[in-house]
Amino acid sequence: MKNYGLKNILSDLRINELNSGTSSGINWYDNSENILNSFSPVNGELIAKVKVTTKEDYERVINTCINAFEIWKSIPAPKRGDIVRKFGNKLREKKKSLGSLVSYEMGKSYQEGLGEVQEMIDICDFAVGLSRQLHGFTMHSERSNHRMYEQYHPLGLVGIISAFNFPVAVWAWNSALAWICGNVCIWKPSEKTPLCSIACQNIMSEVIRENNLPEGISTLISGDYNIGEWLTNDNRVKLISATGSTKMGSIVGAKVAQRFGKSILELGGNNAIIVTPHADLDMTIIGAVFGAVGTAGQRCTSTRRLIIHESIYEIVKNKLIDAYKQIKIGNPLNEKNHVGPLIDKSAVNNFKLALKQVENEGGNIIFGGNILKGESFDSGCYVQPVLAEAENSFKIVQKETFAPILYLLKYSKIEQAISMQNSVPQGLSSAIMTNNLRESELFLSHFGSDCGIANVNIGTSGAEIGGAFGGEKETGGGRESGSDAWKAYMRRQTNTINFSKDLPLAQGIKFNLK
C-alpha cells in the first residue's frame, strides 16, 4: 500500500485486519489453505488473502437469507426504499475510498473508479423513487361485476454473479432493484476483485445493523466458478443475474432453465461505431478513443470495431493515430493517466494472441501492441492500445477480446455498414456518428442495429442507469438497471375478483349442480 494510501482506504472501508505475513495485505481467512489471493494489476503486489466459502458456509448463508426474506418482504416497499436511500448516502460518504479501491484492485483509472461508485449512488436514487411505483395494471373483465388486475410479488432469494471489470456497480444495479422489490441478495463476485465486494458488503451491513434488520438481506460468498455453480443449481435461489463471458452465460442459462428458475444474462459485446461522411469527426474521435481504451478495453460496451466510410477512411485513421499518440498509460491512481493495466497476465497473453491472429488473417497493426516494461509497469499488465486494419469477416474480429484493440473497417453504403455492424454473434451496444437524419433514423429502425443499445452521436460506452441495460443474441437478452427492468426481480400475478351473486364460467359453459 506504501505509495497509494491503501491502509487508510481499507481502514475507512472497515477492511482493517492486517495480515502479519505481508507488508501490505490483510487477512480474511482462518489459516485455511483454501484462499483467494488478490493481487493489484497496478504494481503486482499482494493486497489481501480472502477465505473461500465452504459448503457449510454456503448453507449457513442460504438459511440466513431464507429467514431474512420472511421479514424483509413484509416491510412496505417505500420503507424498503428508505433503506436503499440510506445505503446510497453511505456510498456518498465512502465514494473516494471505494473508488480508490476499485482503481487499485481492478486497474481502471481513478476517475472511472469514482464514476463506478457514482453509478451505485445513481441506481440507489432510482430505486428509492421506484419503491413507490411497483405498479400493476387494471383490466376490464369480460364478465359482469368482476374486477381483474395484475400485481407483482417478490421472488425470494436472488443470486448475483458479477465480473471483475465492474466490481461494484453491476452488483448495485441488481441489488438495489432486488431489495426494493422485496428480495434478499446473495453476491458471488469475481475472484479477481474480492476486496471490492467485501467493502460493499461492509457498507450495506452497517445500514442493516443501524436499522435493526436481519443480516441476510445482503450476503456475500467468495470463490471461483465452483461456488457460482452452487448458486446456479440451487432451487432455493429463484433468480440468477449473471454478468460475464458468453461461455459462462450459456452454462448458467442452461442450468437455471433446467430447474425452471429465472435468469438475467449480461454477456459479451462486440460493439461498433459507424462513421459516415456526415459525421462530426472531432466528436467521432473522442467517442471512439474513449470507447476503445477506457478501462483498458475491458468493458462489455468497449468499442471494438470502427466501420468507416471509404471516402473519409484515411482522414479518420490518421486522426486516430494522432490521438493514440497522446494517450498516457500508467498507474491508474494518477489522474494524469488515461489508461491503466489489464486485470492480470492471463489477459495480457490473450492480448498478444489476438494480435498474432490479426496478422495471421491478413490484418495490419498500424499502431501500438507493445507490452510496456520498466519500473512504472512492473506488474507486467500494461499494454499499448492498438489500432488494426482488418476485415469484418476475420475470426478474431468476430470474437470479443477483452483488451484495447480497435479494428478499422471500410464500407461504401450505409446499408452495408449496418449489415457489418449486425454480422457478429454479439448484440450489446452500437452507435452511428452522423448529422444526416435519414442515416440516423435508418440505424434506429427495425432495418438498423440489432443491438440492445443503439446510439446516435454518442459512443458505445457510458449507458445511463435510467434506461434498461442489456443486449441481444449472444449477449444474453437480459435487462438491468432502469426502465421496467425491475419486473425481472418479481413474479407477476393476475387477480380476478367476483363481486356478483353468480359464477359465470368460461366460454359460456353451464355447470348447474342445484
XYZ file of C-alpha atoms in Angstrom:
514
model
C 0.000 0.000 0.000
C 3.009 2.099 0.565
C 2.547 4.737 -2.136
C -1.194 4.705 -2.543
C -2.622 5.331 0.925
C -4.200 1.879 0.763
C -4.017 1.349 4.504
C -6.191 4.409 5.133
C -8.559 3.407 2.343
C -9.046 -0.089 3.752
C -9.490 1.296 7.239
C -12.196 3.681 6.022
C -13.951 0.723 4.386
C -13.527 -1.342 7.589
C -11.185 -3.808 5.900
C -8.520 -3.402 8.517
C -7.451 -6.783 9.853
C -3.765 -6.611 8.996
C -2.069 -9.772 7.789
C 1.209 -10.114 9.651
C 2.592 -12.282 6.861
C 2.840 -9.435 4.348
C 3.688 -5.784 4.489
C 0.645 -4.564 2.663
C -2.100 -7.167 2.792
C -4.991 -8.030 5.024
C -6.163 -11.378 6.260
C -9.737 -12.517 5.781
C -9.084 -16.201 6.384
C -8.576 -18.551 9.325
C -5.309 -20.224 8.297
C -7.230 -22.198 5.693
C -5.379 -23.364 2.598
C -8.463 -22.598 0.521
C -7.961 -18.883 -0.083
C -8.055 -16.269 -2.822
C -5.014 -14.068 -3.317
C -5.916 -10.571 -4.508
C -3.043 -9.053 -6.478
C -3.165 -5.489 -7.743
C -2.540 -5.171 -11.505
C -1.234 -1.664 -10.760
C 2.030 -2.900 -9.255
C 1.677 -6.677 -8.892
C 1.592 -6.548 -5.091
C -0.465 -8.892 -2.956
C -3.233 -6.816 -1.389
C -5.120 -9.440 0.563
C -5.943 -13.068 1.190
C -9.629 -13.911 1.293
C -11.200 -17.082 2.564
C -13.118 -19.137 0.023
C -16.687 -20.005 1.025
C -17.092 -23.626 2.099
C -20.191 -25.716 1.520
C -21.058 -25.319 5.208
C -20.646 -21.540 4.898
C -22.887 -21.555 1.841
C -25.690 -23.441 3.567
C -25.491 -21.050 6.506
C -25.767 -18.092 4.121
C -28.773 -19.590 2.325
C -30.612 -20.299 5.577
C -29.852 -16.798 6.827
C -31.294 -15.400 3.585
C -34.440 -17.520 3.821
C -35.129 -16.257 7.336
C -34.399 -12.651 6.356
C -36.732 -12.825 3.369
C -39.730 -13.588 5.570
C -39.145 -10.314 7.423
C -37.944 -8.161 4.531
C -40.864 -8.947 2.196
C -43.360 -7.893 4.867
C -41.877 -4.383 5.064
C -43.733 -1.932 2.763
C -41.840 -1.188 -0.434
C -41.397 2.573 0.289
C -39.772 1.683 3.616
C -37.503 -0.784 1.842
C -36.695 2.116 -0.455
C -35.702 4.202 2.538
C -33.123 1.564 3.486
C -31.699 1.738 -0.042
C -31.624 5.547 0.304
C -29.517 5.200 3.443
C -27.202 2.809 1.627
C -26.795 5.414 -1.140
C -25.917 8.042 1.455
C -23.238 5.764 2.927
C -21.822 5.347 -0.570
C -21.591 9.127 -0.895
C -19.532 9.208 2.298
C -17.245 6.399 1.097
C -17.056 7.383 -2.562
C -13.389 8.383 -2.645
C -12.220 5.372 -0.640
C -14.296 2.855 -2.573
C -13.386 4.458 -5.911
C -9.701 4.250 -4.977
C -10.029 0.589 -4.035
C -11.786 -0.174 -7.322
C -8.943 1.535 -9.175
C -6.220 -0.260 -7.223
C -7.705 -3.761 -7.178
C -9.173 -3.767 -10.716
C -6.826 -1.367 -12.502
C -9.236 1.138 -14.040
C -8.446 4.837 -13.762
C -9.277 6.630 -10.526
C -11.852 8.784 -12.330
C -13.514 5.646 -13.676
C -13.453 4.158 -10.181
C -15.246 7.218 -8.838
C -17.649 7.023 -11.769
C -18.480 3.429 -10.938
C -19.342 4.342 -7.357
C -21.451 7.215 -8.693
C -23.392 4.662 -10.743
C -24.122 2.839 -7.487
C -25.386 6.074 -5.941
C -27.499 6.824 -9.004
C -29.170 3.407 -9.051
C -29.972 3.806 -5.343
C -31.686 7.121 -6.111
C -33.562 5.495 -8.977
C -34.632 2.573 -6.782
C -35.883 4.857 -3.996
C -38.329 6.534 -6.374
C -39.249 3.192 -7.905
C -40.158 1.784 -4.488
C -43.369 3.854 -4.668
C -44.171 2.763 -8.226
C -44.147 -1.040 -8.292
C -47.465 -0.949 -10.060
C -49.519 -3.494 -11.955
C -52.419 -2.865 -14.337
C -56.186 -2.964 -14.030
C -58.037 -4.570 -16.956
C -61.742 -4.713 -17.826
C -63.182 -8.167 -17.283
C -65.438 -9.727 -19.916
C -67.722 -10.881 -17.055
C -70.187 -8.605 -15.328
C -69.418 -7.484 -11.801
C -65.857 -8.790 -11.937
C -62.650 -6.871 -11.418
C -59.348 -8.011 -12.916
C -55.862 -6.672 -12.253
C -52.183 -7.588 -12.158
C -49.767 -7.228 -9.288
C -46.133 -8.103 -8.637
C -44.649 -10.022 -5.710
C -41.021 -10.583 -4.660
C -39.293 -13.745 -5.833
C -37.277 -14.531 -2.716
C -33.553 -15.249 -2.949
C -31.692 -13.507 -5.793
C -28.201 -14.638 -6.753
C -25.844 -12.095 -8.341
C -22.721 -13.258 -10.186
C -20.589 -10.287 -11.229
C -17.421 -9.798 -13.270
C -14.113 -8.112 -12.446
C -14.440 -5.202 -14.879
C -17.231 -3.516 -12.915
C -16.534 -4.946 -9.461
C -19.136 -2.865 -7.585
C -21.600 -1.133 -9.945
C -23.198 -4.213 -11.524
C -23.912 -5.676 -8.097
C -25.606 -2.413 -7.108
C -27.656 -2.331 -10.323
C -29.100 -5.682 -9.336
C -29.238 -5.472 -5.557
C -30.834 -2.008 -5.300
C -33.730 -3.099 -7.517
C -33.987 -6.558 -5.961
C -34.130 -5.043 -2.464
C -36.896 -2.555 -3.145
C -38.840 -5.385 -4.810
C -38.669 -7.287 -1.522
C -35.946 -9.816 -2.342
C -32.768 -10.676 -0.479
C -29.431 -10.968 -2.304
C -26.530 -13.409 -2.400
C -23.497 -11.999 -4.201
C -20.771 -14.110 -5.800
C -18.244 -11.534 -7.074
C -15.303 -12.168 -9.349
C -12.457 -13.951 -7.620
C -10.175 -11.305 -9.162
C -11.668 -8.430 -7.136
C -12.734 -9.865 -3.753
C -11.869 -6.814 -1.652
C -14.239 -4.534 -3.537
C -17.101 -6.871 -2.670
C -16.098 -7.043 0.998
C -16.065 -3.242 1.133
C -19.572 -3.016 -0.359
C -20.887 -5.697 1.962
C -19.423 -3.838 4.944
C -21.198 -0.630 3.912
C -24.585 -2.324 3.476
C -24.124 -4.364 6.664
C -23.685 -1.134 8.584
C -27.022 0.142 7.242
C -28.712 -3.154 8.122
C -27.401 -3.124 11.701
C -28.285 0.528 12.284
C -31.878 -0.199 11.261
C -32.251 -3.455 13.245
C -32.827 -5.545 10.141
C -31.822 -9.176 9.548
C -28.326 -9.616 8.140
C -29.479 -11.981 5.388
C -30.864 -9.115 3.299
C -27.380 -8.752 1.800
C -24.901 -11.642 1.813
C -21.570 -12.423 0.199
C -19.890 -15.651 -0.870
C -16.342 -15.845 -2.258
C -14.566 -18.198 -4.609
C -14.217 -19.328 -8.199
C -16.785 -20.715 -10.628
C -17.425 -23.743 -8.399
C -19.068 -21.524 -5.781
C -21.065 -19.872 -8.568
C -22.338 -23.308 -9.596
C -23.830 -23.794 -6.133
C -25.982 -20.734 -6.734
C -26.817 -21.705 -10.297
C -28.001 -25.179 -9.332
C -29.849 -24.210 -6.140
C -33.657 -24.390 -6.392
C -33.905 -22.075 -3.388
C -32.349 -19.247 -5.422
C -35.193 -18.054 -7.639
C -33.260 -15.695 -9.914
C -29.664 -15.693 -11.103
C -28.332 -12.462 -12.576
C -25.006 -13.308 -14.209
C -22.549 -10.940 -15.857
C -19.556 -12.321 -17.716
C -18.466 -14.191 -20.812
C -20.790 -15.783 -23.338
C -19.319 -19.172 -22.446
C -20.166 -18.681 -18.784
C -23.640 -17.393 -19.614
C -24.503 -20.356 -21.828
C -23.753 -22.697 -18.923
C -25.594 -20.606 -16.320
C -28.616 -20.041 -18.555
C -28.985 -23.737 -19.342
C -28.609 -24.851 -15.728
C -31.091 -22.303 -14.381
C -33.612 -23.046 -17.132
C -33.285 -26.766 -16.438
C -34.579 -26.194 -12.913
C -37.193 -23.662 -14.158
C -35.517 -20.746 -12.432
C -35.250 -17.227 -13.831
C -32.092 -15.654 -15.166
C -30.789 -12.276 -16.294
C -27.781 -12.749 -18.569
C -25.439 -9.842 -19.361
C -22.720 -11.347 -21.522
C -20.236 -10.377 -24.222
C -20.238 -7.410 -26.560
C -18.550 -6.729 -29.892
C -19.566 -3.143 -30.288
C -19.197 -0.973 -33.367
C -19.421 2.688 -34.287
C -20.433 3.503 -37.856
C -18.748 6.677 -39.100
C -20.497 8.270 -42.072
C -19.335 11.124 -44.342
C -21.807 13.331 -42.440
C -20.146 12.745 -39.061
C -18.611 15.418 -36.845
C -15.108 13.965 -36.851
C -13.974 15.725 -33.679
C -16.842 14.122 -31.761
C -16.170 10.835 -33.514
C -12.537 10.644 -32.435
C -13.375 11.480 -28.817
C -16.138 8.863 -28.684
C -14.082 6.189 -30.423
C -10.956 6.662 -28.310
C -12.864 6.758 -25.022
C -14.886 3.709 -26.017
C -11.867 1.719 -27.172
C -9.261 2.454 -24.477
C -11.396 3.250 -21.412
C -10.931 0.614 -18.692
C -8.139 -0.676 -20.979
C -10.766 -2.100 -23.329
C -12.233 -4.286 -20.579
C -15.833 -3.108 -20.717
C -18.627 -5.175 -22.220
C -19.543 -1.921 -24.024
C -15.994 -1.165 -25.227
C -15.763 -0.041 -28.849
C -14.073 -2.867 -30.758
C -14.946 -2.041 -34.380
C -14.956 1.281 -36.226
C -16.878 0.970 -39.506
C -15.717 3.958 -41.580
C -16.974 5.198 -44.941
C -14.309 4.723 -47.590
C -14.364 8.422 -48.547
C -13.130 9.507 -45.104
C -11.265 6.354 -44.053
C -7.734 7.768 -44.356
C -8.690 11.005 -42.600
C -10.230 9.146 -39.645
C -7.332 6.692 -39.481
C -4.741 9.470 -39.317
C -6.731 11.383 -36.693
C -6.939 8.235 -34.578
C -3.202 7.618 -34.820
C -2.555 11.203 -33.696
C -4.985 10.769 -30.789
C -3.477 7.427 -29.721
C -0.026 9.020 -29.595
C -1.368 11.330 -26.866
C -2.715 8.557 -24.607
C -0.941 8.398 -21.260
C -0.543 4.898 -19.830
C 0.409 4.196 -16.234
C -0.672 3.999 -12.615
C -4.462 4.485 -12.748
C -4.453 6.296 -9.406
C -2.522 9.100 -11.096
C -5.263 11.230 -12.648
C -2.935 12.361 -15.446
C -3.009 8.854 -16.937
C -5.782 7.775 -19.295
C -5.196 4.013 -19.341
C -4.235 1.601 -16.590
C -3.286 -2.076 -16.708
C -5.144 -5.150 -17.860
C -6.512 -7.208 -14.995
C -3.729 -9.852 -14.987
C -1.053 -11.563 -17.065
C -3.568 -14.009 -18.491
C -5.366 -11.035 -20.066
C -2.021 -9.810 -21.440
C -1.447 -13.204 -23.017
C -4.897 -13.100 -24.659
C -3.992 -9.641 -25.976
C -0.818 -10.972 -27.583
C -2.591 -13.980 -29.077
C -5.271 -11.726 -30.589
C -2.658 -9.520 -32.265
C -0.903 -12.562 -33.685
C -4.208 -13.803 -35.097
C -4.920 -10.394 -36.673
C -1.666 -10.657 -38.622
C -2.206 -14.332 -39.460
C -5.585 -13.493 -41.002
C -4.092 -10.735 -43.130
C -4.743 -7.699 -40.948
C -2.376 -4.814 -40.374
C -1.462 -3.383 -36.975
C -0.950 0.321 -37.615
C -0.378 1.486 -34.042
C 0.535 0.022 -30.649
C 0.703 -3.530 -29.389
C 3.725 -3.289 -27.112
C 3.838 -4.834 -23.657
C 5.204 -2.000 -21.549
C 8.222 -2.587 -19.338
C 10.085 -0.613 -16.724
C 9.696 0.445 -13.112
C 6.323 2.099 -13.735
C 4.959 -1.059 -15.333
C 6.428 -3.714 -13.042
C 3.186 -5.687 -12.739
C 3.633 -6.776 -16.365
C -0.021 -5.940 -17.100
C 0.360 -2.668 -19.025
C -0.132 -2.759 -22.794
C -0.153 -0.149 -25.543
C -3.643 0.268 -27.087
C -3.872 -0.997 -30.658
C -5.308 0.233 -33.947
C -5.581 -2.533 -36.547
C -6.856 -2.567 -40.118
C -8.951 -5.682 -40.652
C -11.968 -7.259 -42.314
C -15.260 -7.806 -40.515
C -15.165 -11.471 -41.586
C -11.923 -12.216 -39.703
C -12.489 -14.794 -36.969
C -10.663 -12.606 -34.465
C -12.891 -9.628 -35.327
C -15.982 -11.782 -34.766
C -14.695 -12.594 -31.288
C -14.697 -10.363 -28.204
C -11.159 -9.777 -26.917
C -11.118 -8.053 -23.528
C -8.296 -5.654 -24.357
C -7.775 -2.242 -26.029
C -7.832 -3.377 -29.667
C -9.805 -1.285 -32.163
C -10.417 -2.738 -35.641
C -10.797 -0.274 -38.516
C -13.174 -1.464 -41.251
C -14.290 0.155 -44.539
C -17.751 0.415 -46.057
C -19.260 2.066 -49.141
C -23.039 2.216 -48.487
C -24.935 2.756 -45.235
C -26.877 -0.492 -45.678
C -23.565 -2.348 -45.939
C -22.313 -0.666 -42.758
C -25.416 -1.706 -40.824
C -25.073 -5.256 -42.126
C -21.442 -5.316 -40.971
C -22.460 -3.927 -37.583
C -25.014 -6.726 -37.180
C -22.854 -9.534 -38.603
C -21.319 -10.614 -35.297
C -22.688 -13.095 -32.733
C -22.980 -10.445 -30.005
C -25.592 -7.698 -29.777
C -24.946 -5.352 -26.882
C -24.103 -1.749 -27.841
C -23.843 0.119 -31.154
C -23.552 3.668 -32.406
C -23.596 5.793 -35.527
C -21.846 9.119 -35.988
C -23.801 11.249 -38.448
C -25.629 14.546 -38.818
C -27.803 13.058 -41.552
C -31.364 12.460 -40.298
C -32.077 9.682 -42.765
C -28.968 7.750 -41.777
C -29.677 8.051 -38.058
C -33.326 7.055 -38.401
C -32.445 4.065 -40.595
C -29.920 2.972 -37.975
C -32.583 3.141 -35.239
C -35.333 1.474 -37.279
C -36.114 -2.248 -37.484
C -33.860 -2.272 -40.574
C -31.000 -0.970 -38.449
C -28.975 -2.045 -35.433
C -29.907 -5.373 -33.852
C -28.312 -4.452 -30.513
C -29.969 -3.778 -27.178
C -28.369 -0.317 -27.181
C -28.230 1.899 -30.279
C -26.856 5.446 -30.037
C -26.587 8.413 -32.369
C -23.601 10.758 -31.990
C -22.652 9.051 -28.730
C -20.144 6.222 -28.365
C -20.894 2.659 -27.318
C -19.892 3.175 -23.660
C -21.467 5.240 -20.915
C -25.033 3.939 -20.595
C -27.286 5.859 -18.179
C -28.977 3.976 -15.350
C -32.389 5.388 -16.330
C -32.564 3.136 -19.394
C -32.696 -0.648 -19.390
C -29.190 -2.022 -19.981
C -28.572 -5.209 -21.935
C -28.265 -6.808 -25.335
C -29.469 -9.466 -27.743
C -28.120 -12.627 -29.377
C -25.081 -13.996 -27.511
C -25.214 -11.028 -25.146
C -27.999 -12.945 -23.437
C -31.175 -10.881 -23.714
C -31.130 -9.709 -20.084
C -32.019 -6.207 -18.927
C -30.767 -4.463 -15.804
C -30.904 -1.000 -14.261
C -33.595 1.411 -15.497
C -36.928 1.495 -17.306
C -39.044 -1.526 -16.301
C -36.094 -3.852 -15.620
C -37.418 -4.155 -12.042
C -40.077 -6.594 -13.269
C -37.450 -9.301 -13.739
C -36.958 -9.372 -9.958
C -40.635 -10.072 -9.259
C -43.274 -12.638 -10.102
C -46.375 -11.456 -11.922
C -49.807 -12.438 -10.697
C -53.211 -11.881 -12.365
C -56.141 -11.493 -9.961
C -59.862 -11.679 -10.700
C -62.469 -10.742 -8.101
C -66.121 -11.735 -8.496
C -68.438 -9.413 -6.571
C -71.636 -10.693 -8.198
C -74.080 -13.336 -6.901
C -73.357 -15.689 -9.809
C -70.395 -17.713 -11.026
C -70.224 -17.361 -14.829
C -67.970 -19.993 -16.383
C -65.544 -19.579 -19.246
C -66.791 -19.979 -22.832
C -70.405 -19.852 -21.573
C -70.306 -23.384 -20.142
C -73.265 -24.314 -17.926
C -72.487 -26.447 -14.899
C -75.569 -26.465 -12.658
C -75.405 -28.642 -9.539
C -78.683 -27.433 -7.965
